[in-house]
């Protein structure tokens, strides 16, 4: 544990930040589990979503001075960045490392209020080991390669200093007149930008102001370079990472970047800490990969004898090739026209997500999201109690008003209005406490995964009806009993891969959960396709523990025998493990559900499931 003095800072940490970071952590866990399931087929959107969550956590931690939290989240961000860039392959071990980090982040956030010290070095070490092992692998794949890649040299400085231009290797991209850059041209590698467009990535031009982005923020060029590497791939960058502060001041105009990334406009602005107004999104359909561009179209080209020579040679060459070019252009235009049409359709789909046209100018689209505010649960409970008092007062008032309503129609109207408003208030406040069961059921995916891994089993977890709503108190009350049921499904229900194979089943078992409304109640069905429950084994274990007598067992139906598992102290496990065998569980499950005014019932078919 690093002694950062985080406790003093945490004491004043904003409760809003803690609430937001908990939301981000909740979103991150299902993303990591889905990444493990999809493996190499995982989509860029999912990785981007996970990256956004951990980056928000790191950014908030830095803002509040929570260095420990920021250090661990930064290590996790680095791993996700390598996954995003294709440098790391998603494996169960890699996801384990991220989940360990996630669990520690949760504990660290919980400890902010109590100021308890938290050790996180082990999690950071595991994450760093993953990155270092990948770097060693890259070195072994490329023996003898010691060249260090400098962003600025190849992509800007070499060309600007020498004035050389290879139209086959490089191309020029240009911003629009109505943008911050005002028709600025940038020199980029043709194959890199073509690959980025084909991969569906966004291409941005970004401006860094010397005073605002470096001097005032006390940021070094190397810090900016690190942010760029985290965000995507630089196609053009005229900033030397080794510049000193006085050299930065000399470049009062600032620096420019062309970057290829999967991040959308809002997020790239957040990562690079640059105003959105100084970021330009290129239209992919504006890139012409088939036509060479003249070098004098570039901004900042030095005047000199070499340039004049190039121009003279160009004039001579164009005179000789003029007729050939015309001929080739006619042929090429037909093909190009079809390509441009297809690319335009594709580009519009991307562009519509970020820009809309307004009075001929490109403006950022503002998507309307549901407006929400955070309200303390105690306040909602108090409102609900007050609504209950209001309903009681209305009911007491109703018989008194009826005496006067016969003579005064206005009184009847007022009473009807009061009745309607009171009912609406009560229903709305009750609705404020309702939450989708998916908020609860989603947690069990991790529990099923971890339990199955401990027991060397393969289990799929499926949820239906996650949008069914329950009162928040009921959801909280269901958490413990359902956790026990899930572990029982994996431990007692689902067989090992070998046993399932011998029984003619798939090696991977399935636990499915379905929530639905029926008869005014919410039903939650949990089903596993395991070995089922053997009633005779239950009876035998119950008699050994003295729960029932042999005479009584002879009078019981199979259903009654299965229900014996709810008896206190009952267990069919031969040994106590980290998962089961203590005889404390199903009786507590039944008690907890009864306290919620609920009912639990078990059906099982031996060999098929429970």
Coordinates of C-alpha atoms in Angstrom, one line a residue:
X1 CA 0.0 0.0 0.0
X2 CA 1.4 3.4 -1.0
X3 CA 1.3 6.0 1.7
X4 CA -0.3 8.8 -0.3
X5 CA -2.2 10.5 2.4
X6 CA -5.3 9.5 0.5
X7 CA -7.4 9.2 3.6
X8 CA -7.4 13.0 4.2
X9 CA -8.4 13.7 0.7
X10 CA -11.0 11.0 0.7
X11 CA -12.7 12.5 3.7
X12 CA -13.7 15.4 1.6
X13 CA -14.4 13.4 -1.5
X14 CA -17.7 14.3 -3.1
X15 CA -20.4 11.8 -2.4
X16 CA -21.6 12.4 -6.0
X17 CA -18.2 11.1 -7.3
X18 CA -18.5 8.0 -5.1
X19 CA -21.9 7.3 -6.5
X20 CA -20.8 7.8 -10.1
X21 CA -17.7 5.6 -9.7
X22 CA -19.9 2.8 -8.3
X23 CA -22.1 3.1 -11.3
X24 CA -19.0 2.8 -13.6
X25 CA -17.8 -0.2 -11.7
X26 CA -21.2 -1.9 -12.1
X27 CA -21.1 -1.3 -15.8
X28 CA -17.5 -2.6 -16.1
X29 CA -18.0 -6.1 -14.7
X30 CA -20.6 -7.3 -17.3
X31 CA -18.4 -5.9 -20.0
X32 CA -15.4 -7.9 -18.8
X33 CA -17.4 -11.1 -18.5
X34 CA -18.8 -10.6 -22.0
X35 CA -15.3 -10.0 -23.4
X36 CA -14.2 -13.3 -21.9
X37 CA -17.1 -15.1 -23.6
X38 CA -16.6 -13.5 -27.0
X39 CA -12.8 -13.8 -26.9
X40 CA -11.2 -12.8 -30.3
X41 CA -14.6 -12.0 -31.7
X42 CA -15.3 -9.2 -29.2
X43 CA -16.5 -6.0 -30.8
X44 CA -14.7 -2.6 -30.7
X45 CA -17.8 -1.0 -29.1
X46 CA -17.7 -3.3 -26.1
X47 CA -13.9 -2.7 -25.5
X48 CA -14.6 1.1 -26.0
X49 CA -17.4 1.0 -23.4
X50 CA -15.1 -0.8 -20.9
X51 CA -12.3 1.6 -21.6
X52 CA -14.6 4.6 -21.1
X53 CA -15.7 3.3 -17.7
X54 CA -12.2 2.7 -16.4
X55 CA -10.9 6.0 -17.9
X56 CA -13.8 7.9 -16.1
X57 CA -12.8 6.3 -12.8
X58 CA -9.2 7.2 -13.3
X59 CA -10.1 10.8 -14.3
X60 CA -12.4 11.2 -11.3
X61 CA -9.8 9.8 -9.0
X62 CA -7.2 12.2 -10.3
X63 CA -9.5 15.2 -9.9
X64 CA -10.3 14.3 -6.2
X65 CA -6.6 13.5 -5.4
X66 CA -7.3 9.8 -4.8
X67 CA -3.8 8.6 -6.0
X68 CA -4.2 4.9 -5.0
X69 CA -7.5 4.6 -6.8
X70 CA -6.0 6.3 -9.8
X71 CA -2.9 4.1 -9.8
X72 CA -4.9 0.8 -10.0
X73 CA -7.4 2.1 -12.5
X74 CA -4.5 3.4 -14.7
X75 CA -3.0 -0.2 -14.7
X76 CA -6.3 -1.6 -15.8
X77 CA -6.7 1.1 -18.4
X78 CA -3.3 0.1 -19.9
X79 CA -4.3 -3.5 -20.2
X80 CA -7.6 -2.5 -21.9
X81 CA -5.7 -0.2 -24.2
X82 CA -3.5 -3.2 -25.3
X83 CA -6.6 -5.3 -25.9
X84 CA -8.1 -2.5 -28.0
X85 CA -5.0 -2.1 -30.1
X86 CA -4.9 -5.9 -30.7
X87 CA -1.6 -6.3 -28.8
X88 CA -3.2 -8.5 -26.1
X89 CA -5.3 -11.6 -26.7
X90 CA -8.3 -12.0 -24.4
X91 CA -7.8 -15.1 -22.2
X92 CA -9.5 -16.2 -18.9
X93 CA -6.2 -15.4 -17.1
X94 CA -6.3 -11.8 -18.5
X95 CA -9.9 -11.3 -17.5
X96 CA -9.2 -12.8 -14.1
X97 CA -6.5 -10.1 -13.6
X98 CA -9.0 -7.3 -14.6
X99 CA -11.7 -8.7 -12.3
X100 CA -9.3 -8.9 -9.4
X101 CA -8.5 -5.2 -10.1
X102 CA -12.2 -4.5 -10.3
X103 CA -12.9 -6.2 -7.0
X104 CA -10.1 -4.2 -5.3
X105 CA -11.5 -0.9 -6.8
X106 CA -14.9 -1.7 -5.3
X107 CA -13.2 -2.2 -1.9
X108 CA -11.2 0.9 -2.2
X109 CA -14.3 3.0 -3.1
X110 CA -16.2 1.5 -0.1
X111 CA -13.2 2.4 2.2
X112 CA -13.3 6.0 1.1
X113 CA -15.9 6.8 3.7
X114 CA -14.2 4.8 6.5
X115 CA -10.7 5.8 5.5
X116 CA -9.4 2.3 6.0
X117 CA -6.0 1.6 4.3
X118 CA -6.2 -0.7 1.3
X119 CA -3.3 -2.7 -0.2
X120 CA -3.5 -2.8 -4.0
X121 CA 0.1 -3.5 -5.1
X122 CA -0.6 -7.2 -5.8
X123 CA -3.3 -6.4 -8.3
X124 CA -1.1 -3.8 -10.0
X125 CA 1.8 -6.3 -10.2
X126 CA -0.4 -8.9 -11.8
X127 CA -1.6 -6.4 -14.5
X128 CA 2.0 -5.2 -15.1
X129 CA 3.2 -8.8 -15.5
X130 CA 0.6 -9.3 -18.2
X131 CA 1.9 -6.2 -20.1
X132 CA 5.6 -7.1 -19.6
X133 CA 5.1 -10.7 -20.8
X134 CA 3.4 -9.3 -23.9
X135 CA 6.3 -6.9 -24.5
X136 CA 8.7 -9.8 -24.2
X137 CA 6.6 -11.8 -26.7
X138 CA 6.7 -8.9 -29.2
X139 CA 10.5 -8.7 -28.8
X140 CA 10.9 -12.4 -29.5
X141 CA 8.6 -12.2 -32.5
X142 CA 10.8 -9.4 -33.9
X143 CA 14.5 -10.5 -33.3
X144 CA 17.1 -7.9 -33.6
X145 CA 14.7 -5.0 -33.7
X146 CA 15.9 -2.2 -31.5
X147 CA 14.4 0.8 -33.4
X148 CA 12.3 3.2 -31.2
X149 CA 9.3 4.7 -33.0
X150 CA 9.1 8.5 -32.6
X151 CA 5.7 9.8 -33.5
X152 CA 6.7 13.2 -34.9
X153 CA 9.7 12.2 -37.1
X154 CA 8.1 10.0 -39.7
X155 CA 4.7 11.6 -39.8
X156 CA 5.6 15.3 -40.2
X157 CA 9.1 16.6 -39.6
X158 CA 10.9 14.6 -42.2
X159 CA 8.6 15.8 -45.0
X160 CA 8.3 19.4 -43.8
X161 CA 12.1 19.8 -43.6
X162 CA 13.1 18.1 -46.8
X163 CA 10.2 19.1 -49.0
X164 CA 10.1 15.6 -50.5
X165 CA 6.8 14.0 -51.4
X166 CA 6.0 10.5 -52.5
X167 CA 2.4 10.5 -53.8
X168 CA 2.2 6.7 -53.7
X169 CA 3.3 6.5 -50.0
X170 CA 1.7 9.7 -48.7
X171 CA -1.5 11.7 -49.2
X172 CA -2.9 15.0 -48.0
X173 CA -6.1 15.4 -46.0
X174 CA -7.8 18.8 -45.6
X175 CA -10.2 20.2 -43.1
X176 CA -13.2 22.3 -44.2
X177 CA -13.2 26.1 -44.3
X178 CA -15.9 26.5 -41.6
X179 CA -13.9 24.5 -39.0
X180 CA -11.4 25.7 -36.4
X181 CA -8.5 24.7 -38.7
X182 CA -9.8 26.8 -41.7
X183 CA -8.9 24.5 -44.6
X184 CA -5.7 23.2 -43.0
X185 CA -3.9 20.4 -44.9
X186 CA -2.1 17.5 -43.2
X187 CA 0.4 15.1 -44.7
X188 CA -0.3 11.4 -43.7
X189 CA 0.7 7.9 -44.8
X190 CA -1.7 6.6 -47.4
X191 CA -1.8 3.0 -46.2
X192 CA -2.3 4.0 -42.5
X193 CA -5.3 6.2 -43.2
X194 CA -6.8 3.7 -45.7
X195 CA -6.6 0.9 -43.1
X196 CA -8.2 3.2 -40.5
X197 CA -11.1 4.0 -42.8
X198 CA -11.6 0.3 -43.7
X199 CA -11.6 -0.6 -40.0
X200 CA -14.4 1.9 -39.5
X201 CA -12.4 4.2 -37.2
X202 CA -12.9 7.9 -36.7
X203 CA -10.2 10.3 -38.1
X204 CA -9.8 13.5 -36.2
X205 CA -7.6 16.6 -36.5
X206 CA -6.8 18.0 -33.0
X207 CA -5.2 21.3 -31.9
X208 CA -3.1 21.7 -28.8
X209 CA -2.7 25.2 -27.5
X210 CA 0.9 25.8 -26.1
X211 CA -0.3 28.0 -23.2
X212 CA -3.5 26.2 -22.3
X213 CA -2.6 22.6 -22.8
X214 CA 1.0 22.6 -21.6
X215 CA 2.1 25.6 -19.5
X216 CA -1.0 26.2 -17.5
X217 CA -1.7 22.5 -16.9
X218 CA 2.1 21.8 -16.3
X219 CA 2.0 19.0 -18.8
X220 CA 5.0 17.8 -20.7
X221 CA 5.0 16.8 -24.3
X222 CA 5.6 13.2 -23.2
X223 CA 2.4 13.3 -21.2
X224 CA 0.4 14.3 -24.3
X225 CA 2.2 11.5 -26.3
X226 CA 1.1 9.0 -23.7
X227 CA -2.5 10.2 -23.9
X228 CA -2.4 9.9 -27.7
X229 CA -1.1 6.3 -27.5
X230 CA -3.9 5.5 -25.1
X231 CA -6.5 7.0 -27.4
X232 CA -5.5 5.6 -30.8
X233 CA -2.8 5.9 -33.5
X234 CA -1.2 9.2 -34.5
X235 CA -1.2 9.7 -38.3
X236 CA 0.4 13.2 -38.1
X237 CA 1.9 15.0 -35.1
X238 CA 4.2 18.0 -35.2
X239 CA 5.2 17.9 -31.6
X240 CA 8.6 16.6 -30.4
X241 CA 8.1 14.7 -27.1
X242 CA 11.5 16.0 -25.9
X243 CA 10.7 19.7 -26.1
X244 CA 11.6 21.9 -23.1
X245 CA 9.2 24.5 -21.6
X246 CA 10.9 27.4 -23.3
X247 CA 10.7 25.7 -26.7
X248 CA 7.0 25.1 -26.1
X249 CA 6.6 28.9 -25.4
X250 CA 8.3 29.6 -28.7
X251 CA 5.7 27.6 -30.6
X252 CA 2.9 30.0 -29.6
X253 CA 0.6 28.8 -32.3
X254 CA 0.4 25.4 -30.6
X255 CA 0.6 21.9 -32.1
X256 CA -1.6 19.8 -34.3
X257 CA -2.4 16.1 -34.5
X258 CA -4.3 13.8 -36.9
X259 CA -5.4 10.7 -35.0
X260 CA -7.2 7.5 -35.9
X261 CA -9.3 6.0 -33.1
X262 CA -12.5 4.1 -32.2
X263 CA -13.4 6.8 -29.6
X264 CA -16.3 9.1 -30.4
X265 CA -16.0 12.9 -30.3
X266 CA -17.0 13.4 -26.6
X267 CA -14.6 10.8 -25.4
X268 CA -11.6 11.8 -27.5
X269 CA -12.0 15.3 -26.2
X270 CA -12.1 14.0 -22.6
X271 CA -9.0 11.7 -23.1
X272 CA -6.9 14.4 -24.8
X273 CA -8.3 17.2 -22.6
X274 CA -9.0 19.5 -25.6
X275 CA -12.1 21.5 -26.3
X276 CA -14.5 19.9 -28.8
X277 CA -14.4 23.1 -30.8
X278 CA -10.8 22.4 -31.6
X279 CA -11.3 18.9 -32.9
X280 CA -12.3 18.2 -36.5
X281 CA -13.9 15.0 -37.7
X282 CA -12.9 14.1 -41.2
X283 CA -15.5 12.8 -43.6
X284 CA -14.2 9.4 -44.8
X285 CA -15.7 9.9 -48.3
X286 CA -13.5 13.0 -48.7
X287 CA -10.4 10.8 -48.8
X288 CA -9.3 9.9 -52.4
X289 CA -6.9 7.0 -52.3
X290 CA -6.6 6.8 -56.1
X291 CA -5.4 10.3 -57.1
X292 CA -2.0 11.8 -56.3
X293 CA -2.0 15.3 -54.7
X294 CA 0.4 18.0 -55.6
X295 CA 2.9 18.7 -52.8
X296 CA 2.4 22.5 -53.0
X297 CA -1.1 22.0 -51.6
X298 CA 0.5 21.6 -48.2
X299 CA 0.5 24.4 -45.7
X300 CA 3.9 25.4 -44.4
X301 CA 6.0 24.4 -47.5
X302 CA 9.4 26.1 -47.5
X303 CA 10.1 28.3 -50.6
X304 CA 13.5 27.5 -52.2
X305 CA 15.4 26.3 -55.3
X306 CA 14.4 22.7 -54.8
X307 CA 10.8 23.7 -55.0
X308 CA 11.3 25.6 -58.2
X309 CA 13.2 22.6 -59.7
X310 CA 10.3 20.3 -58.8
X311 CA 7.8 22.6 -60.4
X312 CA 9.8 22.9 -63.6
X313 CA 10.2 19.1 -63.8
X314 CA 6.5 18.7 -63.1
X315 CA 5.5 21.1 -66.0
X316 CA 7.7 19.1 -68.5
X317 CA 6.4 15.8 -67.3
X318 CA 2.8 17.0 -67.5
X319 CA 3.2 18.2 -71.1
X320 CA 4.4 14.7 -72.1
X321 CA 1.8 12.8 -70.2
X322 CA -1.2 15.1 -70.7
X323 CA -3.0 13.0 -73.3
X324 CA -2.3 9.8 -71.3
X325 CA -3.6 11.3 -68.1
X326 CA -6.8 12.5 -69.9
X327 CA -7.4 9.0 -71.2
X328 CA -6.7 7.3 -67.9
X329 CA -8.9 9.8 -66.1
X330 CA -12.0 9.0 -68.2
X331 CA -11.6 5.3 -67.4
X332 CA -10.9 6.0 -63.7
X333 CA -13.8 8.4 -63.2
X334 CA -16.3 5.7 -64.0
X335 CA -14.9 3.3 -61.4
X336 CA -14.2 6.1 -59.0
X337 CA -17.8 7.3 -59.2
X338 CA -19.2 4.0 -58.0
X339 CA -16.6 3.7 -55.2
X340 CA -17.4 7.2 -54.0
X341 CA -21.1 6.5 -53.9
X342 CA -20.6 3.4 -51.8
X343 CA -18.1 5.2 -49.5
X344 CA -20.5 8.2 -49.1
X345 CA -23.3 5.9 -47.9
X346 CA -20.9 4.3 -45.4
X347 CA -19.6 7.7 -44.3
X348 CA -23.0 9.2 -43.8
X349 CA -23.9 6.5 -41.3
X350 CA -20.8 7.4 -39.3
X351 CA -21.1 11.2 -39.8
X352 CA -24.8 11.2 -38.7
X353 CA -23.7 9.9 -35.3
X354 CA -21.5 12.9 -34.6
X355 CA -22.5 15.8 -36.9
X356 CA -25.7 17.5 -38.2
X357 CA -25.8 20.2 -40.8
X358 CA -27.2 23.5 -39.7
X359 CA -27.1 26.6 -41.9
X360 CA -24.4 24.9 -44.0
X361 CA -22.1 24.3 -41.0
X362 CA -21.2 21.1 -39.2
X363 CA -22.4 21.1 -35.6
X364 CA -22.2 18.3 -33.0
X365 CA -25.3 16.3 -32.5
X366 CA -26.8 16.4 -29.0
X367 CA -28.6 13.2 -28.3
X368 CA -31.4 13.5 -25.8
X369 CA -31.0 11.2 -22.9
X370 CA -33.4 10.5 -20.1
X371 CA -32.8 13.2 -17.5
X372 CA -32.2 11.8 -14.1
X373 CA -31.1 13.0 -10.6
X374 CA -29.7 11.1 -7.7
X375 CA -32.1 11.0 -4.7
X376 CA -31.2 9.6 -1.3
X377 CA -33.2 6.4 -0.6
X378 CA -34.1 7.7 2.9
X379 CA -35.8 10.7 1.3
X380 CA -37.9 8.4 -0.9
X381 CA -38.8 6.2 2.1
X382 CA -39.9 9.4 4.0
X383 CA -42.0 10.5 1.0
X384 CA -43.6 7.1 0.8
X385 CA -44.5 7.3 4.5
X386 CA -46.0 10.8 4.0
X387 CA -48.0 9.5 1.1
X388 CA -49.3 6.7 3.3
X389 CA -50.4 9.4 5.9
X390 CA -52.0 11.4 3.1
X391 CA -54.0 8.3 2.0
X392 CA -55.1 7.7 5.6
X393 CA -56.2 11.3 6.0
X394 CA -58.2 11.2 2.7
X395 CA -60.0 8.0 3.9
X396 CA -60.9 9.7 7.2
X397 CA -62.1 12.8 5.4
X398 CA -64.2 11.0 2.8
X399 CA -67.3 10.0 5.1
X400 CA -67.4 13.6 6.5
X401 CA -67.4 15.2 3.1
X402 CA -70.2 12.9 1.9
X403 CA -72.6 14.6 4.3
X404 CA -72.1 17.9 2.6
X405 CA -71.8 16.7 -0.9
X406 CA -75.6 16.1 -1.2
X407 CA -76.2 19.9 -0.8
X408 CA -73.0 21.2 -2.4
X409 CA -71.7 19.9 -5.7
X410 CA -68.4 21.9 -5.4
X411 CA -67.5 19.8 -2.3
X412 CA -68.0 16.6 -4.4
X413 CA -65.7 17.9 -7.1
X414 CA -63.0 18.9 -4.7
X415 CA -63.1 15.5 -3.0
X416 CA -62.9 13.7 -6.3
X417 CA -59.9 15.8 -7.3
X418 CA -58.2 15.1 -3.9
X419 CA -58.9 11.4 -4.3
X420 CA -57.3 11.3 -7.7
X421 CA -54.2 13.4 -6.8
X422 CA -53.6 11.3 -3.6
X423 CA -53.7 8.1 -5.6
X424 CA -51.3 9.5 -8.3
X425 CA -48.9 10.6 -5.6
X426 CA -48.9 7.3 -3.9
X427 CA -48.4 5.4 -7.2
X428 CA -45.6 7.6 -8.4
X429 CA -43.7 7.4 -5.2
X430 CA -44.0 3.6 -5.2
X431 CA -42.7 3.6 -8.8
X432 CA -39.6 5.6 -7.6
X433 CA -38.6 2.6 -5.5
X434 CA -39.1 0.1 -8.3
X435 CA -36.0 -1.3 -10.1
X436 CA -35.6 -3.9 -12.9
X437 CA -34.7 -7.4 -11.6
X438 CA -31.8 -7.4 -14.1
X439 CA -30.0 -5.1 -11.6
X440 CA -30.0 -8.1 -9.3
X441 CA -29.8 -11.0 -11.8
X442 CA -26.9 -9.5 -13.7
X443 CA -24.7 -9.8 -10.6
X444 CA -24.9 -13.6 -10.6
X445 CA -23.1 -14.0 -13.9
X446 CA -19.9 -13.3 -12.0
X447 CA -20.8 -15.7 -9.2
X448 CA -21.6 -18.5 -11.6
X449 CA -18.4 -17.9 -13.5
X450 CA -16.2 -17.9 -10.4
X451 CA -17.9 -20.9 -8.7
X452 CA -17.7 -22.9 -11.9
X453 CA -14.0 -22.1 -12.3
X454 CA -13.3 -23.2 -8.7
X455 CA -15.0 -26.5 -9.4
X456 CA -13.5 -27.0 -12.9
X457 CA -16.9 -26.9 -14.5
X458 CA -18.3 -25.2 -17.6
X459 CA -21.5 -23.2 -17.1
X460 CA -23.5 -20.8 -19.3
X461 CA -25.7 -18.2 -17.5
X462 CA -28.9 -17.0 -19.3
X463 CA -31.4 -14.3 -18.1
X464 CA -34.9 -13.6 -19.4
X465 CA -37.3 -11.0 -18.3
X466 CA -34.7 -8.6 -16.8
X467 CA -37.0 -5.7 -17.3
X468 CA -39.5 -6.9 -14.8
X469 CA -39.6 -4.5 -11.8
X470 CA -39.5 -5.1 -8.1
X471 CA -39.3 -2.8 -5.1
X472 CA -35.8 -1.9 -4.2
X473 CA -36.1 -3.5 -0.7
X474 CA -37.3 -6.8 -2.1
X475 CA -34.4 -6.9 -4.6
X476 CA -31.9 -6.3 -1.7
X477 CA -33.6 -9.0 0.3
X478 CA -33.4 -11.5 -2.5
X479 CA -29.6 -11.0 -3.0
X480 CA -28.4 -13.4 -0.3
X481 CA -30.8 -16.3 -0.9
X482 CA -30.4 -16.2 -4.7
X483 CA -26.6 -16.1 -4.3
X484 CA -26.9 -19.4 -2.4
X485 CA -29.2 -20.9 -5.0
X486 CA -26.8 -20.0 -7.8
X487 CA -23.9 -21.7 -6.0
X488 CA -26.0 -24.7 -5.3
X489 CA -26.9 -25.0 -9.0
X490 CA -23.2 -25.0 -10.0
X491 CA -22.0 -27.2 -7.1
X492 CA -24.8 -29.7 -6.6
X493 CA -26.7 -29.4 -9.9
X494 CA -24.3 -29.1 -12.9
X495 CA -22.1 -32.1 -13.4
X496 CA -18.4 -32.1 -14.3
X497 CA -17.7 -32.0 -18.1
X498 CA -16.7 -35.7 -18.0
X499 CA -19.8 -36.8 -16.3
X500 CA -22.0 -34.7 -18.6
X501 CA -20.3 -36.2 -21.6
X502 CA -20.9 -39.8 -20.4
X503 CA -24.6 -38.9 -19.8
X504 CA -24.8 -37.7 -23.5
X505 CA -25.0 -34.0 -22.6
X506 CA -23.0 -31.0 -23.7
X507 CA -19.9 -30.5 -21.6
X508 CA -21.2 -27.0 -20.8
X509 CA -24.1 -26.8 -18.4
X510 CA -26.7 -24.1 -18.4
X511 CA -28.3 -22.1 -15.6
X512 CA -31.3 -20.0 -16.9
X513 CA -33.2 -17.5 -14.9
X514 CA -36.6 -16.2 -16.0
X515 CA -38.6 -13.4 -14.3
X516 CA -42.3 -12.7 -15.2
X517 CA -45.6 -11.4 -13.9
X518 CA -48.4 -13.8 -13.1
X519 CA -51.4 -13.6 -10.9
X520 CA -50.4 -10.2 -9.5
X521 CA -47.0 -11.6 -8.3
X522 CA -43.5 -11.6 -9.7
X523 CA -42.2 -15.1 -10.4
X524 CA -38.5 -15.9 -10.7
X525 CA -37.7 -19.3 -12.1
X526 CA -34.1 -20.7 -11.7
X527 CA -33.4 -23.8 -13.8
X528 CA -30.3 -25.9 -14.2
X529 CA -29.9 -28.8 -16.7
X530 CA -27.8 -30.8 -14.3
X531 CA -28.2 -34.2 -12.6
X532 CA -31.3 -33.2 -10.7
X533 CA -32.2 -34.2 -7.1
X534 CA -32.4 -37.8 -6.0
X535 CA -35.3 -38.0 -3.4
X536 CA -33.9 -41.3 -2.0
X537 CA -30.5 -39.7 -1.4
X538 CA -32.2 -36.8 0.4
X539 CA -34.1 -39.2 2.7
X540 CA -31.0 -41.2 3.4
X541 CA -29.1 -38.1 4.5
X542 CA -32.1 -36.8 6.5
X543 CA -32.3 -40.1 8.4
X544 CA -28.6 -40.1 9.2
X545 CA -28.8 -36.6 10.6
X546 CA -31.9 -37.5 12.6
X547 CA -34.2 -35.1 10.8
X548 CA -36.8 -37.9 10.1
X549 CA -37.4 -41.5 11.1
X550 CA -37.4 -44.4 8.7
X551 CA -41.1 -45.0 9.4
X552 CA -42.0 -41.5 8.5
X553 CA -39.9 -41.6 5.3
X554 CA -42.0 -44.5 4.0
X555 CA -45.1 -42.3 4.1
X556 CA -43.5 -39.3 2.2
X557 CA -44.0 -38.4 -1.5
X558 CA -41.0 -37.6 -3.7
X559 CA -41.9 -33.9 -3.5
X560 CA -42.0 -34.0 0.3
X561 CA -38.6 -35.8 0.3
X562 CA -37.0 -33.1 -1.9
X563 CA -38.4 -30.4 0.4
X564 CA -36.4 -31.9 3.3
X565 CA -33.4 -29.9 2.0
X566 CA -35.0 -26.9 3.7
X567 CA -34.5 -28.5 7.1
X568 CA -31.9 -26.7 9.4
X569 CA -28.5 -28.2 9.3
X570 CA -29.3 -30.4 6.3
X571 CA -26.6 -31.1 3.6
X572 CA -25.9 -33.9 1.1
X573 CA -22.2 -32.9 0.7
X574 CA -19.7 -35.5 1.9
X575 CA -17.2 -32.8 2.8
X576 CA -17.1 -29.1 3.7
X577 CA -15.7 -26.9 0.9
X578 CA -15.5 -23.2 0.2
X579 CA -18.7 -23.6 -1.7
X580 CA -21.0 -25.9 0.4
X581 CA -21.3 -28.7 2.9
X582 CA -21.9 -26.7 6.1
X583 CA -25.6 -27.4 6.3
X584 CA -26.4 -23.7 6.5
X585 CA -28.1 -22.5 3.5
X586 CA -31.5 -23.7 2.2
X587 CA -33.3 -23.2 5.5
X588 CA -31.9 -19.6 5.5
X589 CA -33.0 -19.2 1.9
X590 CA -36.5 -20.2 2.8
X591 CA -36.6 -18.0 5.9
X592 CA -35.3 -15.0 3.9
X593 CA -37.9 -15.4 1.2
X594 CA -40.7 -15.8 3.7
X595 CA -39.7 -12.5 5.3
X596 CA -40.3 -10.9 1.9
X597 CA -43.8 -12.4 1.9
X598 CA -42.6 -14.8 -0.8
X599 CA -42.7 -18.5 -1.4
X600 CA -40.1 -21.0 -2.7
X601 CA -40.8 -24.3 -4.4
X602 CA -38.6 -26.9 -5.9
X603 CA -39.2 -29.3 -8.8
X604 CA -36.6 -31.7 -10.0
X605 CA -36.3 -34.6 -12.5
X606 CA -33.3 -36.9 -11.8
X607 CA -30.8 -36.8 -14.7
X608 CA -32.5 -33.8 -16.4
X609 CA -32.3 -30.8 -14.0
X610 CA -33.8 -28.8 -11.1

